[in-house]
Coordinates of C-alpha atoms in Angstrom, one line a residue:
X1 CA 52.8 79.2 42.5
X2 CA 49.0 78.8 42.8
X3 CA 47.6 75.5 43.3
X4 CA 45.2 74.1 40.1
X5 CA 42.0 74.4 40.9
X6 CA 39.0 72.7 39.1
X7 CA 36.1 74.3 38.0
X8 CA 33.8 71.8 38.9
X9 CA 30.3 73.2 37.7
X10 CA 32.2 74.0 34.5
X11 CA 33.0 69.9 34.2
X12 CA 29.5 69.0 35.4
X13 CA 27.9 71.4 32.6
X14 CA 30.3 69.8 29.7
X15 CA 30.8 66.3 30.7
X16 CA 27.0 65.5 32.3
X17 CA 25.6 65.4 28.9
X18 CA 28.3 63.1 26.9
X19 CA 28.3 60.5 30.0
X20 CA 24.2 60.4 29.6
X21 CA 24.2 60.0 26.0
X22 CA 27.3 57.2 26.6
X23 CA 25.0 55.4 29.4
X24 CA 21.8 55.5 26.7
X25 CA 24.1 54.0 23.8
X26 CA 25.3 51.5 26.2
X27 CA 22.0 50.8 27.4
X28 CA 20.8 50.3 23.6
X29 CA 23.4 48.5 23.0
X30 CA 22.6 45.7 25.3
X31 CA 19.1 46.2 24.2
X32 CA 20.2 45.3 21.1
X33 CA 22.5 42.2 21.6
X34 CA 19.7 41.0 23.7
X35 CA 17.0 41.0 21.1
X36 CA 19.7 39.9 18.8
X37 CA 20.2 36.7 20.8
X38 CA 16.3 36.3 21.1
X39 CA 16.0 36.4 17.4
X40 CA 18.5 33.8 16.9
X41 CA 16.9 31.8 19.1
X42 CA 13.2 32.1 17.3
X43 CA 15.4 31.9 14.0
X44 CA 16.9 28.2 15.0
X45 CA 13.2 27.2 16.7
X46 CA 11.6 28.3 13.2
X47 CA 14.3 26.2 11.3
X48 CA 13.6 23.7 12.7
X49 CA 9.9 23.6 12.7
X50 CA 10.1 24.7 9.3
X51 CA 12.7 21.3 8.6
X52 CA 10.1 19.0 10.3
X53 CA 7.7 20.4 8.0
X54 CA 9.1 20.0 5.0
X55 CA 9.9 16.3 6.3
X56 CA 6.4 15.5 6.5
X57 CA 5.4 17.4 3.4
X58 CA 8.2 15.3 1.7
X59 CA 6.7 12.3 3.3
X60 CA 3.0 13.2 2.1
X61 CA 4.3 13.7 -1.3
X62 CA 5.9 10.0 -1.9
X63 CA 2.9 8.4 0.0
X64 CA 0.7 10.8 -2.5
X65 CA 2.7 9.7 -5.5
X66 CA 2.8 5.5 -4.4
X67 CA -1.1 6.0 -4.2
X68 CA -1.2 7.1 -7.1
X69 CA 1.0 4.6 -9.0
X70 CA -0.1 1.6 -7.2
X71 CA -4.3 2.9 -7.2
X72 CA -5.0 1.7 -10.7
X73 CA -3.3 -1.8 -10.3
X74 CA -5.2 -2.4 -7.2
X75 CA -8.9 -1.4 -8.6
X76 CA -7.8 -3.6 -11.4
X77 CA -6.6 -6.7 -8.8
X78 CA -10.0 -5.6 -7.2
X79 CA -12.4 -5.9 -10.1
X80 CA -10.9 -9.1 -10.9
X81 CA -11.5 -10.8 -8.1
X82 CA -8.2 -11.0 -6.8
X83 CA -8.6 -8.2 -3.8
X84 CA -11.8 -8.6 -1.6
X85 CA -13.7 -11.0 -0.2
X86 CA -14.1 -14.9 -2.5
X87 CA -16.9 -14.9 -4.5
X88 CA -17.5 -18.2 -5.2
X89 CA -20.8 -18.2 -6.5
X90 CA -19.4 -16.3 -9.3
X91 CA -16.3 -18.8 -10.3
X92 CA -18.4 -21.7 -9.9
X93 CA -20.9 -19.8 -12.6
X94 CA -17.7 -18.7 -14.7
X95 CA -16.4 -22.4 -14.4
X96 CA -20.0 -23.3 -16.1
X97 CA -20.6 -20.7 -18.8
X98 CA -16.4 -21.7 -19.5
X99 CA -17.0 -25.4 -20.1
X100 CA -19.9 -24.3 -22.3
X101 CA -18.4 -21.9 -24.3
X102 CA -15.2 -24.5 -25.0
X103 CA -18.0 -27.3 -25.7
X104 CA -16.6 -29.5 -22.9
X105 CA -18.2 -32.6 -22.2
X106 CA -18.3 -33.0 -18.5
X107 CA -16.9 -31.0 -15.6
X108 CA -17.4 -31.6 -12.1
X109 CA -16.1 -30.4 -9.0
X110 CA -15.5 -30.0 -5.1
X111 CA -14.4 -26.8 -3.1
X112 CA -12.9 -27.3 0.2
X113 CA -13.7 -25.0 2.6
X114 CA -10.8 -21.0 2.7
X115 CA -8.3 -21.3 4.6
X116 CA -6.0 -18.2 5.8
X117 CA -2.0 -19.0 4.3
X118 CA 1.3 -17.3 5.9
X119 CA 2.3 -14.6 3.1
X120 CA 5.4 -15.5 1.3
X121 CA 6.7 -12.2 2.0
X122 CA 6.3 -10.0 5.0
X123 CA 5.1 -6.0 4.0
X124 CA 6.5 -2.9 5.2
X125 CA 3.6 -1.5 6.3
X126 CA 2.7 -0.9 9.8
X127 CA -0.1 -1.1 10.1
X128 CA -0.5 -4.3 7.6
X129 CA -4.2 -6.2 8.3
X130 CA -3.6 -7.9 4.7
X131 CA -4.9 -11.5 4.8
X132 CA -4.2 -13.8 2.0
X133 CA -6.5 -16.6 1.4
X134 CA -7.3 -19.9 -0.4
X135 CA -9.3 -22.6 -1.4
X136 CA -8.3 -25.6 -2.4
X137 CA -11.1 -27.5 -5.3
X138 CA -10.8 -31.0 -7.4
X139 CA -12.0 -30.7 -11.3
X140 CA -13.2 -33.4 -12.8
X141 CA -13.4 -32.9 -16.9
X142 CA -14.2 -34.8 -19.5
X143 CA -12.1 -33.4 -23.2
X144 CA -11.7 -34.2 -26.2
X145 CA -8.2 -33.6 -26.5
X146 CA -5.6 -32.5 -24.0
X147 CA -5.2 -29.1 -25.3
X148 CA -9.0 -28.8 -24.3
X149 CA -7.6 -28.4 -20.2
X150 CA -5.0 -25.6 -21.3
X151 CA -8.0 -24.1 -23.1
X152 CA -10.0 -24.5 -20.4
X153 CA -7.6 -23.1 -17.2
X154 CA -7.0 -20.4 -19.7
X155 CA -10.6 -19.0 -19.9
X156 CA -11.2 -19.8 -16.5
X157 CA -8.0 -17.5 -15.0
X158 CA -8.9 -14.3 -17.8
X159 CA -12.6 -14.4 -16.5
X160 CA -13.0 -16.0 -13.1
X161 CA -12.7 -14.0 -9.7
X162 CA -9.6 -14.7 -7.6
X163 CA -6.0 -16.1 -8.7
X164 CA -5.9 -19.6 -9.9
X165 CA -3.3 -21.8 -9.6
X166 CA -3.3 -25.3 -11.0
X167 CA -1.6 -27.8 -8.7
X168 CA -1.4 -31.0 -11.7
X169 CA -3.4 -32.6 -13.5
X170 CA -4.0 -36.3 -14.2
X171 CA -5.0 -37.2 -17.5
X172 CA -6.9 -40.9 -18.2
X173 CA -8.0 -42.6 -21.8
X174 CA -11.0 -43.5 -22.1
X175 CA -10.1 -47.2 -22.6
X176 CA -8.6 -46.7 -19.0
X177 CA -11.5 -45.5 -17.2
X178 CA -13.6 -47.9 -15.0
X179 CA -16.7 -45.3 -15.6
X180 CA -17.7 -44.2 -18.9
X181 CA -17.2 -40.3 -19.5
X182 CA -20.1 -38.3 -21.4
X183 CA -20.6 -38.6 -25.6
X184 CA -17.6 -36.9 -27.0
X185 CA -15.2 -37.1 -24.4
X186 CA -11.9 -39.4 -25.1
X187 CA -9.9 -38.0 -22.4
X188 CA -10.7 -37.8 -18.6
X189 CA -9.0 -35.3 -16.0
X190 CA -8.0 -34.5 -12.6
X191 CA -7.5 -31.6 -11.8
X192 CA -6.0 -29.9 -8.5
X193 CA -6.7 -26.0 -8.4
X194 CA -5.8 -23.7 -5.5
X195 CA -8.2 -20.5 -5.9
X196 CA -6.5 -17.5 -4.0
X197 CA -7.9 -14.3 -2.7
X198 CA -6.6 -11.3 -0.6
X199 CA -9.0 -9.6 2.1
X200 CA -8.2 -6.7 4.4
X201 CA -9.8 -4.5 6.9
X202 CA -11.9 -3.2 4.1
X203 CA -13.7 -6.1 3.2
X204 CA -14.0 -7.2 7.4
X205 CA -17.7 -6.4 7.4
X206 CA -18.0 -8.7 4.1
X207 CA -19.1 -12.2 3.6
X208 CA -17.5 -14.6 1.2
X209 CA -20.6 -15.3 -1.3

């Protein structure tokens, strides 16, 4: 019986073609899983620059949206005297035109030099340069009646610059007073005010008037 013989160039001719074609889809293959795995890897990098975007945009957005709540309320704080620098020119004139306008007899008064006070509270802010500050004054007034003082620390707070708080008052008859007060006056009163005023960074440059 004759041996099996192979016909090689036959093989080569069939099989040379298929085994090329096999070595190009395997070679695209890994082509392809390896441009797979780099676009995963841009993917997850663009995720997460995209997430730390959208952090800060989020961020932006509440700080945009506290501005704007909060911007009106501190113009408002700021025209009236409360924010910026003490005017005290102009609430020693509103004290005046006040004490006119009510008909008061007599009012007098001294005004210690500001002082800087701690903050009751401390802000969240970093970078925080708020400075509250205050000066403390003695009223004297001469009234009529005691409602005239109410009157009179009423008118003062709606129209002079800065937030006024009144300490106490001492009230005196005029049978009771070792001076005389003014014509029209029955009543005689000392008063202890504390006139308070926020500055910042803003106002640095600025001088209290």
């Amino acid at each position: 019986m004759a041996a099996f013989a192979f016909d090689w160039p036959y093989i080569r001719r069939h099989t040379l073609l298929p085994a090329a074609s096999a070595c190009i889809m395997v070679a695209a293959l890994a082509g392809a899983v390896w441009m797979h795995g780099e676009q995963n890897d841009r993917f997850s990098d663009f995720s997460q620059r995209y997430d730390s975007v959208r952090r800060d945009f989020d961020k932006l957005l509440a700080e945009q949206r506290m501005v704007q709540r909060y911007e009106a309320r501190y113009q408002r704080l700021q025209r009236i005297g409360i924010i910026g620098p003490e005017s005290r020119l102009d609430w020693i004139e509103t004290m005046r035109t006040t004490a006119e306008s009510l008909s008061l007899p007599r009012v007098t008064y001294s005004i210690d030099p500001q002082l800087e006070v701690k903050a009751p509270v401390k802000s969240a802010a970093r970078n925080n340069d708020m400075k509250i500050r205050v000066s403390h004054a003695q009223l004297q007034l001469g009234v009529s009646h005691e409602f005239d003082v109410l009157r009179f620390f009423d008118e003062l707070q709606r129209s002079a610059p800065g937030l006024i708080k009144v300490d106490g008052c001492d009230l005196s008859w005029r049978a009771d007073l070792s001076a005389g007060l003014m014509p029209g006056s029955n009543l005689g009163a000392q008063c202890s005010v504390q006139i308070y005023s926020v500055t910042t960074s803003e106002f640095a440059e600025e001088e209290p008037s």
